[in-house]
């Protein structure tokens, strides 16, 4: 993958962020919610290995340790240690079942071990969606810019290829008959880098847009997406567009402001 996609897009995708990013964002409780269950299960597994180092136990604990290492570097892998933690947790619960006098208490421990990944998933989801800054991206799109109704005017225009923030790509494809230059999909990395060149390239912007035969540009109010940063949107927002872009007047008071590429000037 093109390294340039890191700061443009991939570094801001929540599922690819490191769990340590929660600590950097000040979300200590979310961090604990993500790692506590597998960490405790790993300690239980190490105790099992020390107690009776069978091949099966060693493999199970090693798999859990690997899953935890993966989780620390990418959110999207958190389900692996969550479920791999069940085995050592259940094994310890079974030992407790044999040794504790209270069968009810032991049965509760076994049930907790089995259901702990579910509790972890629910808890982590709540934490990650309610604590500010935990969603991963450094910006927030106004809700109106992703509302279905906001795409009606764009859908009414003749078909063409659209330059828009990466996250708008799926909505444009689903709600209009247009093509998009970029969307949040790694196989479209050429389109993402081309879009960044248009937004930032100054002298290269027009030749690139002309080569790609772009028809429309979509701008969302207050959008600060990393890939759209640059002179082009700044010029549009202060009312000083380049000569090869013209506003679509009816859209300028709507959540999605539309511009038409004009290469005949």
Short mmCIF file of C-alpha atoms in Angstrom, two decimals:
data_model
loop_
_atom_site.label_atom_id
_atom_site.label_comp_id
_atom_site.label_asym_id
_atom_site.label_seq_id
_atom_site.Cartn_x
_atom_site.Cartn_y
_atom_site.Cartn_z
CA UNK A 1 0.00 0.00 0.00
CA UNK A 2 1.17 3.50 -0.80
CA UNK A 3 2.72 4.99 2.38
CA UNK A 4 1.12 8.33 1.52
CA UNK A 5 -2.28 6.85 2.40
CA UNK A 6 -1.30 6.73 6.08
CA UNK A 7 -1.73 10.43 6.91
CA UNK A 8 -4.39 10.87 4.22
CA UNK A 9 -6.75 8.14 5.36
CA UNK A 10 -5.55 4.91 6.97
CA UNK A 11 -4.09 6.45 10.12
CA UNK A 12 -7.51 7.95 10.88
CA UNK A 13 -9.53 4.75 10.46
CA UNK A 14 -10.69 3.65 13.91
CA UNK A 15 -10.28 -0.09 13.38
CA UNK A 16 -6.65 0.35 12.31
CA UNK A 17 -5.65 2.49 15.26
CA UNK A 18 -3.55 1.15 18.08
CA UNK A 19 -5.31 0.49 21.37
CA UNK A 20 -2.67 2.76 22.89
CA UNK A 21 -4.37 5.57 20.97
CA UNK A 22 -7.08 5.41 23.64
CA UNK A 23 -4.51 6.40 26.23
CA UNK A 24 -3.23 9.22 24.03
CA UNK A 25 -6.82 10.45 23.74
CA UNK A 26 -7.23 10.28 27.52
CA UNK A 27 -9.66 7.34 27.41
CA UNK A 28 -8.21 5.26 30.22
CA UNK A 29 -11.45 3.40 30.97
CA UNK A 30 -11.92 2.46 27.32
CA UNK A 31 -8.36 1.13 27.26
CA UNK A 32 -8.99 -0.94 30.39
CA UNK A 33 -12.24 -2.22 28.91
CA UNK A 34 -10.38 -3.46 25.83
CA UNK A 35 -7.44 -5.20 27.50
CA UNK A 36 -8.55 -6.22 31.00
CA UNK A 37 -10.35 -9.45 30.10
CA UNK A 38 -7.63 -10.98 27.86
CA UNK A 39 -4.91 -9.79 30.25
CA UNK A 40 -6.54 -11.56 33.19
CA UNK A 41 -7.08 -14.64 31.04
CA UNK A 42 -3.40 -14.57 30.05
CA UNK A 43 -2.41 -14.53 33.71
CA UNK A 44 -4.74 -17.48 34.28
CA UNK A 45 -3.16 -19.28 31.34
CA UNK A 46 0.34 -18.71 32.65
CA UNK A 47 -0.78 -20.15 36.00
CA UNK A 48 -2.13 -23.21 34.18
CA UNK A 49 1.18 -23.67 32.33
CA UNK A 50 3.11 -23.40 35.58
CA UNK A 51 0.71 -25.85 37.22
CA UNK A 52 0.73 -28.43 34.42
CA UNK A 53 2.69 -27.53 31.26
CA UNK A 54 0.90 -29.65 28.66
CA UNK A 55 1.29 -28.97 24.94
CA UNK A 56 -2.38 -28.03 24.61
CA UNK A 57 -2.15 -25.47 27.40
CA UNK A 58 1.04 -23.93 26.05
CA UNK A 59 -0.47 -23.60 22.54
CA UNK A 60 -3.66 -22.03 23.90
CA UNK A 61 -1.74 -19.50 26.00
CA UNK A 62 0.66 -18.71 23.14
CA UNK A 63 -2.31 -18.09 20.81
CA UNK A 64 -3.85 -15.76 23.38
CA UNK A 65 -0.57 -13.86 23.79
CA UNK A 66 -0.33 -13.46 20.01
CA UNK A 67 -3.93 -12.25 19.86
CA UNK A 68 -3.23 -9.69 22.56
CA UNK A 69 -0.17 -8.44 20.68
CA UNK A 70 -2.31 -8.01 17.56
CA UNK A 71 -4.99 -6.21 19.54
CA UNK A 72 -2.54 -3.68 20.92
CA UNK A 73 -1.69 -2.50 17.41
CA UNK A 74 -5.11 -2.62 15.70
CA UNK A 75 -8.62 -2.28 17.11
CA UNK A 76 -10.08 -4.58 14.49
CA UNK A 77 -8.33 -7.64 15.96
CA UNK A 78 -9.77 -7.28 19.46
CA UNK A 79 -12.21 -10.16 18.92
CA UNK A 80 -9.37 -12.67 18.63
CA UNK A 81 -8.01 -12.32 22.18
CA UNK A 82 -11.56 -11.92 23.47
CA UNK A 83 -12.53 -15.40 22.33
CA UNK A 84 -9.11 -17.01 22.81
CA UNK A 85 -9.32 -15.90 26.44
CA UNK A 86 -12.30 -18.19 27.00
CA UNK A 87 -10.19 -21.37 27.08
CA UNK A 88 -7.83 -20.52 29.96
CA UNK A 89 -10.60 -18.67 31.81
CA UNK A 90 -12.91 -21.69 31.52
CA UNK A 91 -10.11 -24.06 32.55
CA UNK A 92 -9.48 -22.09 35.72
CA UNK A 93 -13.22 -21.91 36.37
CA UNK A 94 -13.41 -25.71 36.03
CA UNK A 95 -10.63 -26.11 38.57
CA UNK A 96 -12.52 -23.80 40.91
CA UNK A 97 -15.63 -25.89 40.33
CA UNK A 98 -13.77 -28.93 41.67
CA UNK A 99 -12.12 -27.22 44.59
CA UNK A 100 -14.65 -24.72 45.87
CA UNK A 101 -17.18 -25.93 48.40
CA UNK A 102 -19.88 -23.74 46.92
CA UNK A 103 -21.02 -25.21 43.59
CA UNK A 104 -23.15 -22.10 42.95
CA UNK A 105 -20.09 -19.86 43.24
CA UNK A 106 -18.06 -22.13 40.99
CA UNK A 107 -20.86 -22.34 38.44
CA UNK A 108 -21.02 -18.55 38.44
CA UNK A 109 -17.28 -18.38 37.74
CA UNK A 110 -17.66 -20.81 34.82
CA UNK A 111 -20.57 -18.83 33.39
CA UNK A 112 -18.64 -15.58 33.71
CA UNK A 113 -15.68 -17.10 31.87
CA UNK A 114 -17.85 -18.21 28.96
CA UNK A 115 -19.81 -14.97 28.68
CA UNK A 116 -16.91 -12.60 29.31
CA UNK A 117 -16.21 -11.92 25.60
CA UNK A 118 -19.81 -10.83 25.14
CA UNK A 119 -19.59 -8.49 28.11
CA UNK A 120 -16.27 -7.17 26.82
CA UNK A 121 -17.69 -6.49 23.37
CA UNK A 122 -20.75 -4.68 24.75
CA UNK A 123 -18.71 -2.68 27.25
CA UNK A 124 -16.06 -1.70 24.71
CA UNK A 125 -18.70 -0.61 22.22
CA UNK A 126 -20.40 1.58 24.82
CA UNK A 127 -17.10 3.10 25.89
CA UNK A 128 -15.89 3.71 22.36
CA UNK A 129 -19.11 5.40 21.30
CA UNK A 130 -19.75 7.56 24.35
CA UNK A 131 -16.31 8.87 25.29
CA UNK A 132 -15.22 11.94 23.28
CA UNK A 133 -12.26 11.38 21.01
CA UNK A 134 -12.51 7.61 21.03
CA UNK A 135 -14.00 7.22 17.56
CA UNK A 136 -10.61 7.46 15.93
CA UNK A 137 -10.95 10.38 13.56
CA UNK A 138 -9.74 13.82 14.49
CA UNK A 139 -12.83 15.49 13.06
CA UNK A 140 -16.58 15.08 12.98
CA UNK A 141 -18.73 15.37 9.88
CA UNK A 142 -21.95 17.36 10.39
CA UNK A 143 -24.80 14.86 10.31
CA UNK A 144 -26.59 16.73 7.55
CA UNK A 145 -23.71 16.11 5.17
CA UNK A 146 -24.33 12.37 5.32
CA UNK A 147 -28.13 12.57 5.34
CA UNK A 148 -29.86 10.94 2.38
CA UNK A 149 -31.82 14.08 1.54
CA UNK A 150 -28.63 16.12 1.16
CA UNK A 151 -27.69 14.16 -1.97
CA UNK A 152 -30.87 14.94 -3.90
CA UNK A 153 -29.42 17.91 -5.80
CA UNK A 154 -26.25 16.02 -6.71
CA UNK A 155 -28.39 13.12 -7.92
CA UNK A 156 -30.33 15.48 -10.18
CA UNK A 157 -27.22 16.51 -12.14
CA UNK A 158 -26.06 14.73 -15.31
CA UNK A 159 -23.81 11.71 -14.59
CA UNK A 160 -20.14 12.44 -14.00
CA UNK A 161 -17.14 11.69 -11.82
CA UNK A 162 -17.17 13.38 -8.41
CA UNK A 163 -14.34 14.66 -6.25
CA UNK A 164 -15.42 14.51 -2.59
CA UNK A 165 -14.06 13.62 0.86
CA UNK A 166 -13.18 9.91 1.04
CA UNK A 167 -15.93 9.07 3.52
CA UNK A 168 -18.59 10.51 1.20
CA UNK A 169 -17.78 8.03 -1.57
CA UNK A 170 -20.16 5.23 -0.48
CA UNK A 171 -23.09 7.64 0.00
CA UNK A 172 -22.56 9.20 -3.43
CA UNK A 173 -22.40 5.78 -5.07
CA UNK A 174 -25.51 4.57 -3.24
CA UNK A 175 -27.67 7.67 -3.61
CA UNK A 176 -26.73 9.05 -7.03
CA UNK A 177 -25.81 7.78 -10.48
CA UNK A 178 -22.34 9.38 -10.35
CA UNK A 179 -18.87 7.86 -10.15
CA UNK A 180 -16.47 8.84 -7.37
CA UNK A 181 -12.74 9.38 -7.51
CA UNK A 182 -12.13 7.99 -4.02
CA UNK A 183 -13.83 5.99 -1.29
CA UNK A 184 -12.69 4.31 1.97
CA UNK A 185 -11.37 1.17 0.29
CA UNK A 186 -7.71 0.23 0.02
CA UNK A 187 -7.98 -0.87 -3.62
CA UNK A 188 -8.82 2.72 -4.56
CA UNK A 189 -5.51 4.07 -3.34
CA UNK A 190 -4.69 5.64 -6.71
CA UNK A 191 -7.90 7.63 -6.56
CA UNK A 192 -7.13 8.76 -3.02
CA UNK A 193 -3.66 10.01 -3.92
CA UNK A 194 -5.00 11.71 -7.07
CA UNK A 195 -7.66 13.45 -4.96
CA UNK A 196 -5.04 14.68 -2.49
CA UNK A 197 -2.97 16.03 -5.39
CA UNK A 198 -5.95 18.01 -6.65
CA UNK A 199 -6.73 19.42 -3.22
CA UNK A 200 -3.11 20.30 -2.46
CA UNK A 201 -1.24 20.45 -5.74
CA UNK A 202 -1.89 24.04 -6.84
CA UNK A 203 -0.22 23.98 -10.25
CA UNK A 204 -0.91 20.26 -10.61
CA UNK A 205 -4.57 20.46 -9.60
CA UNK A 206 -6.10 21.44 -12.92
CA UNK A 207 -4.05 19.03 -15.10
CA UNK A 208 -4.86 16.15 -12.75
CA UNK A 209 -8.57 16.99 -12.63
CA UNK A 210 -8.64 17.34 -16.42
CA UNK A 211 -6.85 14.01 -16.91
CA UNK A 212 -9.37 12.28 -14.64
CA UNK A 213 -12.30 13.97 -16.42
CA UNK A 214 -13.88 15.16 -13.20
CA UNK A 215 -17.33 16.68 -13.42
CA UNK A 216 -18.22 17.85 -9.89
CA UNK A 217 -16.66 18.74 -6.56
CA UNK A 218 -18.57 18.23 -3.30
CA UNK A 219 -17.72 20.27 -0.22
CA UNK A 220 -19.27 19.76 3.20
CA UNK A 221 -19.60 22.64 5.62
CA UNK A 222 -16.86 22.56 8.28
CA UNK A 223 -15.24 19.47 6.76
CA UNK A 224 -11.65 19.10 7.97
CA UNK A 225 -10.88 15.69 6.50
CA UNK A 226 -7.11 15.14 6.27
CA UNK A 227 -7.21 14.31 2.57
CA UNK A 228 -9.06 17.52 1.63
CA UNK A 229 -6.70 19.91 3.42
CA UNK A 230 -5.04 22.33 1.02
CA UNK A 231 -5.37 25.46 -1.03
CA UNK A 232 -8.31 24.36 -3.19
CA UNK A 233 -11.04 24.16 -0.53
CA UNK A 234 -9.59 27.18 1.21
CA UNK A 235 -10.01 29.13 -2.02
CA UNK A 236 -13.57 27.92 -2.50
CA UNK A 237 -14.60 28.79 1.04
CA UNK A 238 -13.36 32.38 0.82
CA UNK A 239 -15.13 32.87 -2.49
CA UNK A 240 -12.04 32.81 -4.69
CA UNK A 241 -12.39 29.67 -6.81
CA UNK A 242 -9.95 28.91 -9.63
CA UNK A 243 -11.29 29.68 -13.12
CA UNK A 244 -11.86 25.98 -13.89
CA UNK A 245 -14.43 25.57 -11.08
CA UNK A 246 -17.83 27.26 -10.97
CA UNK A 247 -20.36 27.04 -8.15
CA UNK A 248 -23.76 25.46 -8.66
CA UNK A 249 -25.71 28.38 -7.15
CA UNK A 250 -28.68 26.48 -5.75
CA UNK A 251 -26.37 24.31 -3.61
CA UNK A 252 -24.40 27.05 -1.91
CA UNK A 253 -26.87 27.38 0.98
CA UNK A 254 -27.23 23.61 1.45
CA UNK A 255 -25.18 21.20 3.58
CA UNK A 256 -23.41 19.87 0.47
CA UNK A 257 -22.03 22.68 -1.67
CA UNK A 258 -21.49 21.65 -5.27
CA UNK A 259 -19.04 22.91 -7.86
CA UNK A 260 -18.78 22.10 -11.55
CA UNK A 261 -15.44 21.58 -13.26
CA UNK A 262 -15.10 23.75 -16.37
CA UNK A 263 -12.11 22.94 -18.53
CA UNK A 264 -13.37 24.92 -21.53
CA UNK A 265 -12.24 28.25 -20.15
#
